[in-house]
Every structure is written in structure tokens, then in C-alpha cells.
mmCIF file of C-alpha atoms and ligand atoms in Angstrom:
data_model
loop_
_atom_site.group_PDB
_atom_site.id
_atom_site.type_symbol
_atom_site.label_atom_id
_atom_site.label_comp_id
_atom_site.label_asym_id
_atom_site.label_seq_id
_atom_site.Cartn_x
_atom_site.Cartn_y
_atom_site.Cartn_z
ATOM 1 C CA UNK A 296 0.000 0.000 0.000
ATOM 2 C CA UNK A 297 2.836 2.370 -0.872
ATOM 3 C CA UNK A 298 1.716 5.970 -0.785
ATOM 4 C CA UNK A 299 -1.389 5.231 1.243
ATOM 5 C CA UNK A 300 -1.357 7.100 4.504
ATOM 6 C CA UNK A 301 -3.244 4.779 6.808
ATOM 7 C CA UNK A 302 -5.096 6.358 9.721
ATOM 8 C CA UNK A 303 -4.791 3.224 11.774
ATOM 9 C CA UNK A 304 -2.302 0.449 11.168
ATOM 10 C CA UNK A 305 -0.403 -2.452 12.579
ATOM 11 C CA UNK A 306 3.330 -2.264 12.062
ATOM 12 C CA UNK A 307 4.951 -5.700 12.042
ATOM 13 C CA UNK A 308 8.622 -5.803 12.994
ATOM 14 C CA UNK A 309 10.192 -8.671 11.058
ATOM 15 C CA UNK A 310 13.444 -8.239 12.972
ATOM 16 C CA UNK A 311 11.469 -9.063 16.128
ATOM 17 C CA UNK A 312 10.148 -12.201 14.408
ATOM 18 C CA UNK A 313 13.727 -13.196 13.534
ATOM 19 C CA UNK A 314 14.900 -12.483 17.080
ATOM 20 C CA UNK A 315 12.095 -14.601 18.561
ATOM 21 C CA UNK A 316 12.884 -17.463 16.186
ATOM 22 C CA UNK A 317 16.489 -17.360 17.386
ATOM 23 C CA UNK A 318 15.346 -17.409 21.025
ATOM 24 C CA UNK A 319 13.144 -20.410 20.283
ATOM 25 C CA UNK A 320 15.896 -22.218 18.411
ATOM 26 C CA UNK A 321 18.129 -21.920 21.455
ATOM 27 C CA UNK A 322 15.444 -23.488 23.621
ATOM 28 C CA UNK A 323 14.704 -26.171 21.022
ATOM 29 C CA UNK A 324 18.236 -27.558 21.124
ATOM 30 C CA UNK A 325 18.460 -30.416 18.639
ATOM 31 C CA UNK A 326 14.767 -30.335 17.757
ATOM 32 C CA UNK A 327 13.776 -28.756 14.442
ATOM 33 C CA UNK A 328 11.598 -25.661 14.487
ATOM 34 C CA UNK A 329 8.164 -25.467 12.869
ATOM 35 C CA UNK A 330 6.682 -21.980 13.045
ATOM 36 C CA UNK A 331 2.890 -21.823 13.250
ATOM 37 C CA UNK A 332 1.460 -19.182 10.904
ATOM 38 C CA UNK A 333 -2.228 -20.102 11.048
ATOM 39 C CA UNK A 334 -4.894 -17.387 11.002
ATOM 40 C CA UNK A 335 -2.734 -15.241 8.728
ATOM 41 C CA UNK A 336 0.224 -15.553 11.022
ATOM 42 C CA UNK A 337 -1.752 -14.729 14.171
ATOM 43 C CA UNK A 338 -2.892 -11.619 12.263
ATOM 44 C CA UNK A 339 0.703 -10.570 11.489
ATOM 45 C CA UNK A 340 0.717 -11.730 7.844
ATOM 46 C CA UNK A 341 1.449 -15.413 7.183
ATOM 47 C CA UNK A 342 3.649 -15.003 4.120
ATOM 48 C CA UNK A 343 5.873 -12.246 5.511
ATOM 49 C CA UNK A 344 6.228 -13.967 8.879
ATOM 50 C CA UNK A 345 6.970 -17.305 7.223
ATOM 51 C CA UNK A 346 9.723 -15.791 5.088
ATOM 52 C CA UNK A 347 11.307 -13.985 8.043
ATOM 53 C CA UNK A 348 11.087 -17.093 10.241
ATOM 54 C CA UNK A 349 12.584 -19.411 7.621
ATOM 55 C CA UNK A 350 15.431 -16.947 7.043
ATOM 56 C CA UNK A 351 16.086 -16.951 10.792
ATOM 57 C CA UNK A 352 16.352 -20.725 11.071
ATOM 58 C CA UNK A 353 12.863 -22.192 11.183
ATOM 59 C CA UNK A 354 12.574 -25.170 8.829
ATOM 60 C CA UNK A 355 8.875 -25.963 8.643
ATOM 61 C CA UNK A 356 5.540 -24.150 8.764
ATOM 62 C CA UNK A 357 2.267 -25.101 10.396
ATOM 63 C CA UNK A 358 -1.215 -23.865 9.506
ATOM 64 C CA UNK A 359 -4.783 -24.950 10.109
ATOM 65 C CA UNK A 360 -6.370 -25.345 6.677
ATOM 66 C CA UNK A 361 -5.431 -26.415 3.171
ATOM 67 C CA UNK A 362 -6.224 -22.940 1.741
ATOM 68 C CA UNK A 363 -3.823 -21.398 4.264
ATOM 69 C CA UNK A 364 -1.131 -23.839 3.160
ATOM 70 C CA UNK A 365 -1.796 -23.189 -0.526
ATOM 71 C CA UNK A 366 -1.477 -19.438 0.043
ATOM 72 C CA UNK A 367 2.076 -19.972 1.298
ATOM 73 C CA UNK A 368 2.914 -22.172 -1.696
ATOM 74 C CA UNK A 369 1.433 -19.588 -4.064
ATOM 75 C CA UNK A 370 3.818 -17.042 -2.533
ATOM 76 C CA UNK A 371 6.707 -19.282 -3.563
ATOM 77 C CA UNK A 372 7.477 -20.787 -0.164
ATOM 78 C CA UNK A 373 8.776 -24.323 -0.650
ATOM 79 C CA UNK A 374 9.483 -25.314 2.971
ATOM 80 C CA UNK A 375 7.493 -28.239 4.409
ATOM 81 C CA UNK A 376 3.998 -27.125 5.419
ATOM 82 C CA UNK A 377 1.669 -29.060 7.706
ATOM 83 C CA UNK A 378 -2.062 -28.325 8.018
ATOM 84 C CA UNK A 379 -4.224 -30.094 10.575
ATOM 85 C CA UNK A 380 -7.864 -29.050 10.558
ATOM 86 C CA UNK A 381 -9.883 -29.635 7.412
ATOM 87 C CA UNK A 382 -13.441 -30.586 6.569
ATOM 88 C CA UNK A 383 -14.086 -33.723 4.542
ATOM 89 C CA UNK A 384 -14.851 -31.714 1.413
ATOM 90 C CA UNK A 385 -11.617 -29.710 1.539
ATOM 91 C CA UNK A 386 -9.430 -29.826 -1.569
ATOM 92 C CA UNK A 387 -7.142 -32.709 -0.597
ATOM 93 C CA UNK A 388 -6.097 -33.219 -4.197
ATOM 94 C CA UNK A 389 -4.731 -29.673 -4.351
ATOM 95 C CA UNK A 390 -2.925 -30.293 -1.076
ATOM 96 C CA UNK A 391 -1.277 -33.442 -2.441
ATOM 97 C CA UNK A 392 -0.332 -31.700 -5.675
ATOM 98 C CA UNK A 393 1.287 -28.873 -3.712
ATOM 99 C CA UNK A 394 3.206 -31.230 -1.397
ATOM 100 C CA UNK A 395 1.258 -30.097 1.643
ATOM 101 C CA UNK A 396 1.506 -32.444 4.603
ATOM 102 C CA UNK A 397 -1.980 -33.177 5.905
ATOM 103 C CA UNK A 398 -2.680 -33.983 9.536
ATOM 104 C CA UNK A 399 -5.679 -36.292 9.882
ATOM 105 C CA UNK A 400 -7.807 -36.810 12.973
ATOM 106 C CA UNK A 401 -10.152 -39.582 11.843
ATOM 107 C CA UNK A 402 -10.530 -42.523 9.498
ATOM 108 C CA UNK A 403 -12.937 -40.441 7.397
ATOM 109 C CA UNK A 404 -10.278 -37.713 6.970
ATOM 110 C CA UNK A 405 -7.715 -40.366 6.051
ATOM 111 C CA UNK A 406 -10.096 -41.649 3.347
ATOM 112 C CA UNK A 407 -10.574 -38.101 2.052
ATOM 113 C CA UNK A 408 -6.795 -37.683 1.823
ATOM 114 C CA UNK A 409 -6.531 -41.081 0.117
ATOM 115 C CA UNK A 410 -9.060 -39.946 -2.498
ATOM 116 C CA UNK A 411 -7.035 -36.763 -3.028
ATOM 117 C CA UNK A 412 -3.847 -38.771 -3.509
ATOM 118 C CA UNK A 413 -5.510 -41.104 -6.007
ATOM 119 C CA UNK A 414 -6.980 -38.154 -7.923
ATOM 120 C CA UNK A 415 -3.602 -36.440 -8.014
ATOM 121 C CA UNK A 416 -1.807 -39.638 -8.936
ATOM 122 C CA UNK A 417 0.801 -38.918 -6.271
ATOM 123 C CA UNK A 418 1.759 -40.078 -2.812
ATOM 124 C CA UNK A 419 0.182 -37.975 -0.054
ATOM 125 C CA UNK A 420 2.334 -36.804 2.840
ATOM 126 C CA UNK A 421 0.396 -37.957 5.894
ATOM 127 C CA UNK A 422 0.671 -36.951 9.531
ATOM 128 C CA UNK A 423 -1.453 -38.506 12.241
ATOM 129 C CA UNK A 424 -2.830 -36.175 14.866
ATOM 130 C CA UNK A 425 -3.474 -38.240 17.966
ATOM 131 C CA UNK A 426 -5.647 -37.133 20.855
ATOM 132 C CA UNK A 427 -3.699 -37.618 24.074
ATOM 133 C CA UNK A 428 -6.119 -35.808 26.351
ATOM 134 C CA UNK A 429 -7.065 -32.450 24.869
ATOM 135 C CA UNK A 430 -10.274 -34.080 23.633
ATOM 136 C CA UNK A 431 -10.653 -31.607 20.837
ATOM 137 C CA UNK A 432 -9.036 -32.320 17.471
ATOM 138 C CA UNK A 433 -7.031 -35.553 17.086
ATOM 139 C CA UNK A 434 -7.744 -39.264 16.544
ATOM 140 C CA UNK A 435 -9.833 -40.706 19.371
ATOM 141 C CA UNK A 436 -8.290 -43.701 21.133
ATOM 142 C CA UNK A 437 -11.125 -45.995 20.057
ATOM 143 C CA UNK A 438 -10.567 -45.264 16.376
ATOM 144 C CA UNK A 439 -6.779 -45.313 16.463
ATOM 145 C CA UNK A 440 -6.246 -49.042 15.722
ATOM 146 C CA UNK A 441 -8.481 -48.870 12.650
ATOM 147 C CA UNK A 442 -6.652 -45.767 11.423
ATOM 148 C CA UNK A 443 -3.277 -47.466 11.893
ATOM 149 C CA UNK A 444 -4.405 -50.548 9.994
ATOM 150 C CA UNK A 445 -5.626 -48.393 7.119
ATOM 151 C CA UNK A 446 -2.428 -46.312 7.104
ATOM 152 C CA UNK A 447 -0.379 -49.482 6.935
ATOM 153 C CA UNK A 448 -2.260 -50.620 3.834
ATOM 154 C CA UNK A 449 -2.096 -47.220 2.160
ATOM 155 C CA UNK A 450 1.591 -46.815 2.956
ATOM 156 C CA UNK A 451 2.359 -50.272 1.546
ATOM 157 C CA UNK A 452 0.472 -49.320 -1.627
ATOM 158 C CA UNK A 453 2.400 -46.049 -1.943
ATOM 159 C CA UNK A 454 -0.762 -43.958 -1.581
ATOM 160 C CA UNK A 455 0.507 -42.218 1.549
ATOM 161 C CA UNK A 456 3.846 -41.673 3.221
ATOM 162 C CA UNK A 457 3.617 -41.475 7.009
ATOM 163 C CA UNK A 458 5.761 -38.466 7.840
ATOM 164 C CA UNK A 459 4.849 -37.777 11.457
ATOM 165 C CA UNK A 460 2.719 -38.436 14.482
ATOM 166 C CA UNK A 461 1.850 -35.427 16.594
ATOM 167 C CA UNK A 462 -0.397 -34.275 19.405
ATOM 168 C CA UNK A 463 -1.362 -31.046 21.166
ATOM 169 C CA UNK A 464 -1.243 -30.191 24.878
ATOM 170 C CA UNK A 465 -4.126 -29.014 27.058
ATOM 171 C CA UNK A 466 -2.138 -27.466 29.948
ATOM 172 C CA UNK A 467 1.207 -26.363 28.500
ATOM 173 C CA UNK A 468 0.733 -22.889 29.998
ATOM 174 C CA UNK A 469 0.799 -24.505 33.459
ATOM 175 C CA UNK A 470 4.229 -26.183 33.239
ATOM 176 C CA UNK A 471 3.863 -28.425 36.266
ATOM 177 C CA UNK A 472 0.323 -29.568 35.611
ATOM 178 C CA UNK A 473 0.006 -33.378 35.834
ATOM 179 C CA UNK A 474 -2.117 -33.458 32.658
ATOM 180 C CA UNK A 475 1.029 -32.728 30.659
ATOM 181 C CA UNK A 476 2.855 -35.795 31.970
ATOM 182 C CA UNK A 477 -0.224 -37.900 31.303
ATOM 183 C CA UNK A 478 -0.306 -36.638 27.725
ATOM 184 C CA UNK A 479 3.392 -37.378 27.315
ATOM 185 C CA UNK A 480 2.785 -40.978 28.403
ATOM 186 C CA UNK A 481 -0.169 -41.437 26.070
ATOM 187 C CA UNK A 482 1.834 -39.888 23.221
ATOM 188 C CA UNK A 483 4.650 -42.407 23.709
ATOM 189 C CA UNK A 484 2.055 -45.198 23.828
ATOM 190 C CA UNK A 485 0.516 -43.990 20.557
ATOM 191 C CA UNK A 486 3.938 -43.999 18.872
ATOM 192 C CA UNK A 487 4.598 -47.509 20.197
ATOM 193 C CA UNK A 488 1.206 -48.704 18.962
ATOM 194 C CA UNK A 489 2.028 -47.404 15.464
ATOM 195 C CA UNK A 490 5.261 -49.392 15.556
ATOM 196 C CA UNK A 491 3.270 -52.509 16.414
ATOM 197 C CA UNK A 492 1.437 -51.927 13.146
ATOM 198 C CA UNK A 493 4.750 -51.735 11.336
ATOM 199 C CA UNK A 494 4.565 -47.955 11.076
ATOM 200 C CA UNK A 495 7.619 -45.837 11.810
ATOM 201 C CA UNK A 496 6.957 -42.070 11.535
ATOM 202 C CA UNK A 497 9.900 -39.980 10.389
ATOM 203 C CA UNK A 498 9.320 -37.590 13.283
ATOM 204 C CA UNK A 499 7.078 -36.993 16.288
ATOM 205 C CA UNK A 500 6.145 -33.695 17.945
ATOM 206 C CA UNK A 501 3.920 -32.268 20.677
ATOM 207 C CA UNK A 502 5.434 -28.982 21.954
ATOM 208 C CA UNK A 503 3.726 -25.605 21.410
ATOM 209 C CA UNK A 504 5.375 -22.335 22.559
ATOM 210 C CA UNK A 505 4.916 -22.957 26.262
ATOM 211 C CA UNK A 506 6.362 -26.468 26.106
ATOM 212 C CA UNK A 507 9.190 -25.312 23.850
ATOM 213 C CA UNK A 508 10.182 -22.758 26.497
ATOM 214 C CA UNK A 509 9.642 -24.834 29.622
ATOM 215 C CA UNK A 510 9.578 -28.580 28.886
ATOM 216 C CA UNK A 511 12.706 -29.927 27.159
ATOM 217 C CA UNK A 512 11.380 -33.441 27.792
ATOM 218 C CA UNK A 513 8.640 -32.674 25.265
ATOM 219 C CA UNK A 514 10.813 -31.382 22.447
ATOM 220 C CA UNK A 515 11.143 -34.731 20.603
ATOM 221 C CA UNK A 516 12.146 -34.213 16.931
ATOM 222 C CA UNK A 517 10.461 -30.883 16.314
ATOM 223 C CA UNK A 518 8.803 -28.054 18.245
ATOM 224 C CA UNK A 519 5.773 -26.159 17.009
ATOM 225 C CA UNK A 520 5.603 -22.683 18.560
ATOM 226 C CA UNK A 521 3.142 -20.014 17.478
ATOM 227 C CA UNK A 522 2.535 -17.188 19.928
ATOM 228 C CA UNK A 523 6.176 -16.905 21.042
ATOM 229 C CA UNK A 524 7.270 -16.328 17.442
ATOM 230 C CA UNK A 525 5.185 -13.159 17.564
ATOM 231 C CA UNK A 526 6.908 -12.089 20.758
ATOM 232 C CA UNK A 527 4.037 -12.656 23.159
ATOM 233 C CA UNK A 528 4.647 -14.801 26.193
ATOM 234 C CA UNK A 529 2.684 -18.053 26.422
ATOM 235 C CA UNK A 530 3.053 -17.990 30.221
ATOM 236 C CA UNK A 531 2.709 -14.407 31.502
ATOM 237 C CA UNK A 532 3.396 -15.513 35.087
ATOM 238 C CA UNK A 533 6.911 -16.543 34.005
ATOM 239 C CA UNK A 534 7.762 -13.290 32.233
ATOM 240 C CA UNK A 535 8.587 -12.530 28.618
ATOM 241 C CA UNK A 536 11.373 -15.123 28.034
ATOM 242 C CA UNK A 537 13.360 -12.414 26.234
ATOM 243 C CA UNK A 538 10.822 -12.318 23.394
ATOM 244 C CA UNK A 539 10.049 -9.090 21.521
ATOM 245 C CA UNK A 540 6.461 -8.226 20.512
ATOM 246 C CA UNK A 541 6.337 -7.950 16.724
ATOM 247 C CA UNK A 542 3.014 -6.123 16.379
ATOM 248 C CA UNK A 543 2.434 -2.446 17.089
ATOM 249 C CA UNK A 544 -1.094 -1.034 16.778
ATOM 250 C CA UNK A 545 -1.013 2.689 16.161
ATOM 251 C CA UNK A 546 -3.025 5.575 14.733
ATOM 252 C CA UNK A 547 -2.432 9.163 13.759
ATOM 253 C CA UNK A 548 -3.894 11.921 15.935
ATOM 254 C CA UNK A 549 -6.517 13.789 13.900
ATOM 255 C CA UNK A 550 -7.504 16.554 16.306
ATOM 256 C CA UNK A 551 -6.152 18.249 19.438
ATOM 257 C CA UNK A 552 -8.397 20.630 21.377
ATOM 258 C CA UNK A 553 -9.016 22.243 24.717
ATOM 259 C CA UNK A 554 -11.922 21.063 26.856
ATOM 260 C CA UNK A 555 -13.134 23.209 29.741
ATOM 261 C CA UNK A 556 -13.552 21.906 33.288
ATOM 262 C CA UNK A 557 -17.009 20.342 33.748
ATOM 263 C CA UNK A 558 -17.483 19.422 30.068
ATOM 264 C CA UNK A 559 -18.375 15.791 29.305
ATOM 265 C CA UNK A 560 -16.511 13.854 26.641
ATOM 266 C CA UNK A 561 -17.813 11.336 24.051
ATOM 267 C CA UNK A 562 -21.188 9.523 24.033
ATOM 268 C CA UNK A 563 -23.042 9.573 27.303
ATOM 269 C CA UNK A 564 -20.452 11.858 28.878
ATOM 270 C CA UNK A 565 -19.012 8.962 30.845
ATOM 271 C CA UNK A 566 -16.030 11.179 31.627
ATOM 272 C CA UNK A 567 -16.147 14.817 32.626
ATOM 273 C CA UNK A 568 -13.047 17.000 32.516
ATOM 274 C CA UNK A 569 -12.086 17.649 36.164
ATOM 275 C CA UNK A 570 -10.078 20.736 35.080
ATOM 276 C CA UNK A 571 -9.391 22.617 31.917
ATOM 277 C CA UNK A 572 -7.480 20.163 29.814
ATOM 278 C CA UNK A 573 -6.303 19.226 26.338
ATOM 279 C CA UNK A 574 -7.568 16.120 24.573
ATOM 280 C CA UNK A 575 -6.404 14.288 21.459
ATOM 281 C CA UNK A 576 -8.714 12.438 19.106
ATOM 282 C CA UNK A 577 -7.425 9.070 17.869
ATOM 283 C CA UNK A 578 -9.155 7.602 14.776
ATOM 284 C CA UNK A 579 -9.445 3.979 15.909
ATOM 285 C CA UNK A 580 -12.508 2.370 17.436
ATOM 286 C CA UNK A 581 -14.344 -0.851 17.947
ATOM 287 C CA UNK A 582 -14.710 -1.321 14.182
ATOM 288 C CA UNK A 583 -10.927 -1.601 14.167
ATOM 289 C CA UNK A 584 -10.679 -3.948 17.150
ATOM 290 C CA UNK A 585 -10.550 -1.485 20.049
ATOM 291 C CA UNK A 586 -13.282 -2.927 22.243
ATOM 292 C CA UNK A 587 -15.799 -0.466 23.685
ATOM 293 C CA UNK A 588 -15.439 -2.237 27.009
ATOM 294 C CA UNK A 589 -11.924 -0.754 27.165
ATOM 295 C CA UNK A 590 -13.414 2.769 27.412
ATOM 296 C CA UNK A 591 -11.504 4.844 29.930
ATOM 297 C CA UNK A 592 -9.405 1.854 30.986
ATOM 298 C CA UNK A 593 -6.414 1.826 28.656
ATOM 299 C CA UNK A 594 -3.458 4.098 27.965
ATOM 300 C CA UNK A 595 -1.867 5.123 24.705
ATOM 301 C CA UNK A 596 1.732 6.162 24.149
ATOM 302 C CA UNK A 597 1.713 9.691 22.794
ATOM 303 C CA UNK A 598 4.254 12.497 23.006
ATOM 304 C CA UNK A 599 6.710 10.306 24.881
ATOM 305 C CA UNK A 600 4.361 9.375 27.723
ATOM 306 C CA UNK A 601 1.354 7.246 28.540
ATOM 307 C CA UNK A 602 -2.031 8.964 28.486
ATOM 308 C CA UNK A 603 -5.369 7.556 29.542
ATOM 309 C CA UNK A 604 -8.273 7.137 27.132
ATOM 310 C CA UNK A 605 -11.303 9.036 28.433
ATOM 311 C CA UNK A 606 -14.992 8.647 27.695
ATOM 312 C CA UNK A 607 -16.472 5.987 25.494
ATOM 313 C CA UNK A 608 -14.606 4.275 22.695
ATOM 314 C CA UNK A 609 -16.751 4.740 19.566
ATOM 315 C CA UNK A 610 -16.906 2.861 16.272
ATOM 316 C CA UNK A 611 -14.161 4.938 14.669
ATOM 317 C CA UNK A 612 -12.502 6.977 17.367
ATOM 318 C CA UNK A 613 -11.636 7.587 20.977
ATOM 319 C CA UNK A 614 -10.337 10.483 23.050
ATOM 320 C CA UNK A 615 -7.169 10.746 25.128
ATOM 321 C CA UNK A 616 -6.587 13.192 27.990
ATOM 322 C CA UNK A 617 -3.298 15.060 27.598
ATOM 323 C CA UNK A 618 -3.660 17.341 30.641
ATOM 324 C CA UNK A 619 -1.670 20.477 29.920
ATOM 325 C CA UNK A 620 -0.032 18.734 26.990
ATOM 326 C CA UNK A 621 3.523 19.448 28.166
ATOM 327 C CA UNK A 622 5.005 17.526 25.228
ATOM 328 C CA UNK A 623 3.072 19.606 22.729
ATOM 329 C CA UNK A 624 1.249 16.731 21.049
ATOM 330 C CA UNK A 625 -0.061 17.837 17.662
ATOM 331 C CA UNK A 626 -2.265 16.634 14.846
ATOM 332 C CA UNK A 627 -0.306 14.054 12.869
ATOM 333 C CA UNK A 628 1.538 12.610 15.857
ATOM 334 C CA UNK A 629 1.421 8.843 16.294
ATOM 335 C CA UNK A 630 -0.563 7.314 19.148
ATOM 336 C CA UNK A 631 0.567 3.790 19.986
ATOM 337 C CA UNK A 632 -2.163 1.576 21.453
ATOM 338 C CA UNK A 633 0.107 -1.389 22.096
ATOM 339 C CA UNK A 634 3.457 -2.629 20.868
ATOM 340 C CA UNK A 635 6.935 -3.694 21.830
ATOM 341 C CA UNK A 636 8.926 -0.471 22.144
ATOM 342 C CA UNK A 637 10.185 0.950 25.430
ATOM 343 C CA UNK A 638 7.377 2.512 27.475
ATOM 344 C CA UNK A 639 4.630 1.482 25.093
ATOM 345 C CA UNK A 640 1.624 -0.441 26.501
ATOM 346 C CA UNK A 641 1.798 -4.190 25.892
ATOM 347 C CA UNK A 642 -0.794 -6.474 24.299
ATOM 348 C CA UNK A 643 -0.578 -8.396 27.569
ATOM 349 C CA UNK A 644 -2.069 -5.377 29.402
ATOM 350 C CA UNK A 645 -5.051 -5.441 27.056
ATOM 351 C CA UNK A 646 -5.393 -9.178 27.669
ATOM 352 C CA UNK A 647 -5.610 -8.564 31.398
ATOM 353 C CA UNK A 648 -8.077 -5.681 30.980
ATOM 354 C CA UNK A 649 -10.290 -7.829 28.768
ATOM 355 C CA UNK A 650 -9.953 -11.022 30.815
ATOM 356 C CA UNK A 651 -8.471 -12.945 27.913
ATOM 357 C CA UNK A 652 -5.086 -14.095 26.582
ATOM 358 C CA UNK A 653 -2.579 -12.143 24.485
ATOM 359 C CA UNK A 654 -3.324 -14.454 21.518
ATOM 360 C CA UNK A 655 -6.758 -12.873 21.205
ATOM 361 C CA UNK A 656 -5.341 -9.345 21.402
ATOM 362 C CA UNK A 657 -3.058 -9.995 18.426
ATOM 363 C CA UNK A 658 -6.150 -11.100 16.509
ATOM 364 C CA UNK A 659 -8.144 -7.932 17.312
ATOM 365 C CA UNK A 660 -6.993 -5.432 14.658
ATOM 366 C CA UNK A 661 -9.178 -5.912 11.582
ATOM 367 C CA UNK A 662 -11.298 -4.126 9.003
ATOM 368 C CA UNK A 663 -9.772 -0.786 8.068
ATOM 369 C CA UNK A 664 -6.552 -1.435 9.916
ATOM 370 C CA UNK A 665 -3.719 -1.409 7.385
ATOM 371 C CA UNK A 666 -0.608 -3.529 7.850
ATOM 372 C CA UNK A 667 2.953 -2.411 7.258
ATOM 373 C CA UNK A 668 6.274 -4.205 7.762
ATOM 374 C CA UNK A 669 9.589 -3.021 9.103
ATOM 375 C CA UNK A 670 12.906 -4.835 9.372
ATOM 376 C CA UNK A 671 13.789 -8.091 7.674
ATOM 377 C CA UNK A 672 15.830 -8.538 4.535
ATOM 378 C CA UNK A 673 13.565 -6.383 2.415
HETATM 379 C C1 PLP B 151 -1.917 -23.100 17.415
HETATM 380 C C2 PLP B 151 -1.189 -24.382 17.534
HETATM 381 C C3 PLP B 151 0.159 -24.409 17.919
HETATM 382 C C4 PLP B 151 0.905 -23.190 18.408
HETATM 383 O O1 PLP B 151 0.483 -22.916 19.720
HETATM 384 P P1 PLP B 151 1.105 -21.688 20.558
HETATM 385 O O2 PLP B 151 0.474 -21.835 21.894
HETATM 386 O O3 PLP B 151 0.677 -20.457 19.844
HETATM 387 O O4 PLP B 151 2.565 -21.873 20.554
HETATM 388 C C5 PLP B 151 0.826 -25.630 17.888
HETATM 389 N N1 PLP B 151 0.185 -26.753 17.513
HETATM 390 C C6 PLP B 151 -1.125 -26.775 17.180
HETATM 391 C C7 PLP B 151 -1.770 -28.058 16.811
HETATM 392 C C8 PLP B 151 -1.856 -25.592 17.188
HETATM 393 O O5 PLP B 151 -3.149 -25.605 16.866
#
């Protein structure tokens, strides 16, 4: 969007992505690094993040759906890509033709992949997603023997190649939770059961960001971090692990004005100026991902200091109290809502204000919010 002067934008720091990948590689030790770029790279841009991560030492990519995987291929990315959540009518043939590794969670999904492989006339790259206790996606224990028997037949016939067995943790953000050890045990059992069927996966993996950073006993052949790549901590209680937030949400001040003591501000006058003051108008609102429930509860970084939002957040705009405006904030200055720079509010603060996790905060900016990249080998 060269030349377009966005009113509200996310700025994605690809050097931060590279830094975080290096931090994760150190933790991963001998395990390979798959970077998860589902949901458009946690709303940071899947293609740009993937390129920066691969350049920094990641070797594989993980996404949710076949279309997400195909988008990366279409951008010329030839690294291994795994996707793991697809409906039965997804385009498995296109996945096979594009060398996308497909994670299956049921016999029916395996049959759909088989049909795709036969239609493409090529061997499908298969990964089994086993349920070890999350009880969400993944092959249920009762169906696992039938899936293994079918995989054995298909592998012998050259229809599929069993690349990996993987699973996902339910309590990785609570490092000492006993559920994690139970899942580890069931995971090892599932791998052993595959061997009893004559199936030897090329690799096995279970660690997300939290387990990559805190559970070396779960690293196996490959780790699969997402949120930490973007510089947000998976375990806020344990600090930031030296990660750097890659996303900054910012907007350009469109108006600065004086408000007299006793005047109410924004809809419903939920805030009244306690003294003569100066306010700045920031053109970002709930249509852009700034929840109305944050009204009057969050700060922005403006003129080298934090200033509180006052009055209601509206669809397109909110107001910030500058007091006597000692820094001389003017129209055109940049207001940072959250980001990674010194002094700037963190996405984690928004997560706490909204009673959610930082993952959801990264996914908030949408609609009119433009995206711009800095850093990287560009
Ligand atoms: C999203 C996801 C990840 C990454 O999880 P983070 O907590 O963001 O590190 C890893 N594996 C699977 C199966 C996922 O769905």
C-alpha cells in the first residue's frame, strides 16, 4: 500500500520475528523448528512472517487449513507445510499436488486424503494427529487401531507416506500440571502402537510455545511454537522469556483541542473533565478492534508518555486526555495503542483488561486497519 497514509495500522517488525525465532531455536536444542502461521500468522501476515522465520532458522511451517497452506505455496514458499484441521470436502487433491503435509484426525479424513492422492496420482504426505487428552481435534483412542491398519495398507500401496505423528497439549501454559505428563505418556504409547502396526513415523512432535520454552522433555524431533514467534509470552506468570512483541497497533492523531472543566466527553459523557485540559482524538474504534469495554481503561503512548483514554470508545474513534499537553502533542503525531517499544503499553495489558489471553489481542486489529512491515531482509 505504498503511498497510502493509513489512519490506523499495525506495524509488524520482522526483525522481532527473527529475534524470537532465534530465542526459540536456542530453547529447542536439537529439535527442528516449525513456526505456526495459522490465522494469517496470528494476524501478522502469514507469508511475511513465514519468510522472516525461515530466514532466521525455522525449517517448517504449520497452519490450520489447506487454503492457508496453498497461500504460502502460491507465494513461492517451498518449505514443508503441515495443516491439521480440514473438513471432509476440503481440496485434498490440491494439497497433495502442492506437497502439503496433511494432519488427519479420523478414518474419514484419512479416506478423504486417500481420495485426493488417487486423484492427483501422487503419494500424499500424511501426519497422524493423535488425541492424548485435549479431547478436541485428534484421533480418538477408540478409532486409532483402525486408522493405523488403514495407514499401513495405504503406505504399503504407496498412496501415503507417514511423515509424522503429533499431538497437542491441554495445559502447557501450566508447566507443572500433571495433565502434561499424562499426555506425554499417552503420546509415547501412541507412537509404540504405530510401531506394532509396522509404522515408523519420520518424526514426532507435541510442543507448542509454552512447552518449547519450559519442557525440554517434550521437544522430541520438532517443536511447534506459534505465539512466542510473535513475541508474546505463552506464560505471563513466568515473564517474557526475552521475546520481543512484533506487532504495534497505532493511529495518527486527527484533532487536538481544549476542553473546559465540567465538560463531558464522548457519548453519554461517561467522563467529565475535572479541570481545563487538552484532549487528542485518535481515529481507531471498535470497528478496528478497540473494544468499547476498554473505554476509559487503557493508555496510549503519545508524546513520549502514557495517556489515559477518556470517555467511550466509539466505532471509529476515541479520546485521550493530555492534561496540559507538556510535550506539545499535535495533529499528525502517532498514538501507539500497544506494541513492543520501550514505554509502550503491551498487548498483555489489554489481555488482562479484557480477561483474555494475548493471543486474542493480536487477533483484534481488523477491518480498516492497514498492515505495514519493518525490518527483515527487504
Ligand atoms: C496453534 C497451535 C500451535 C501453536 O500454539 P502456541 O500456543 O501459539 O505456541 C501448535 N500446535 C497446534 C496443533 C496448534 O493448533
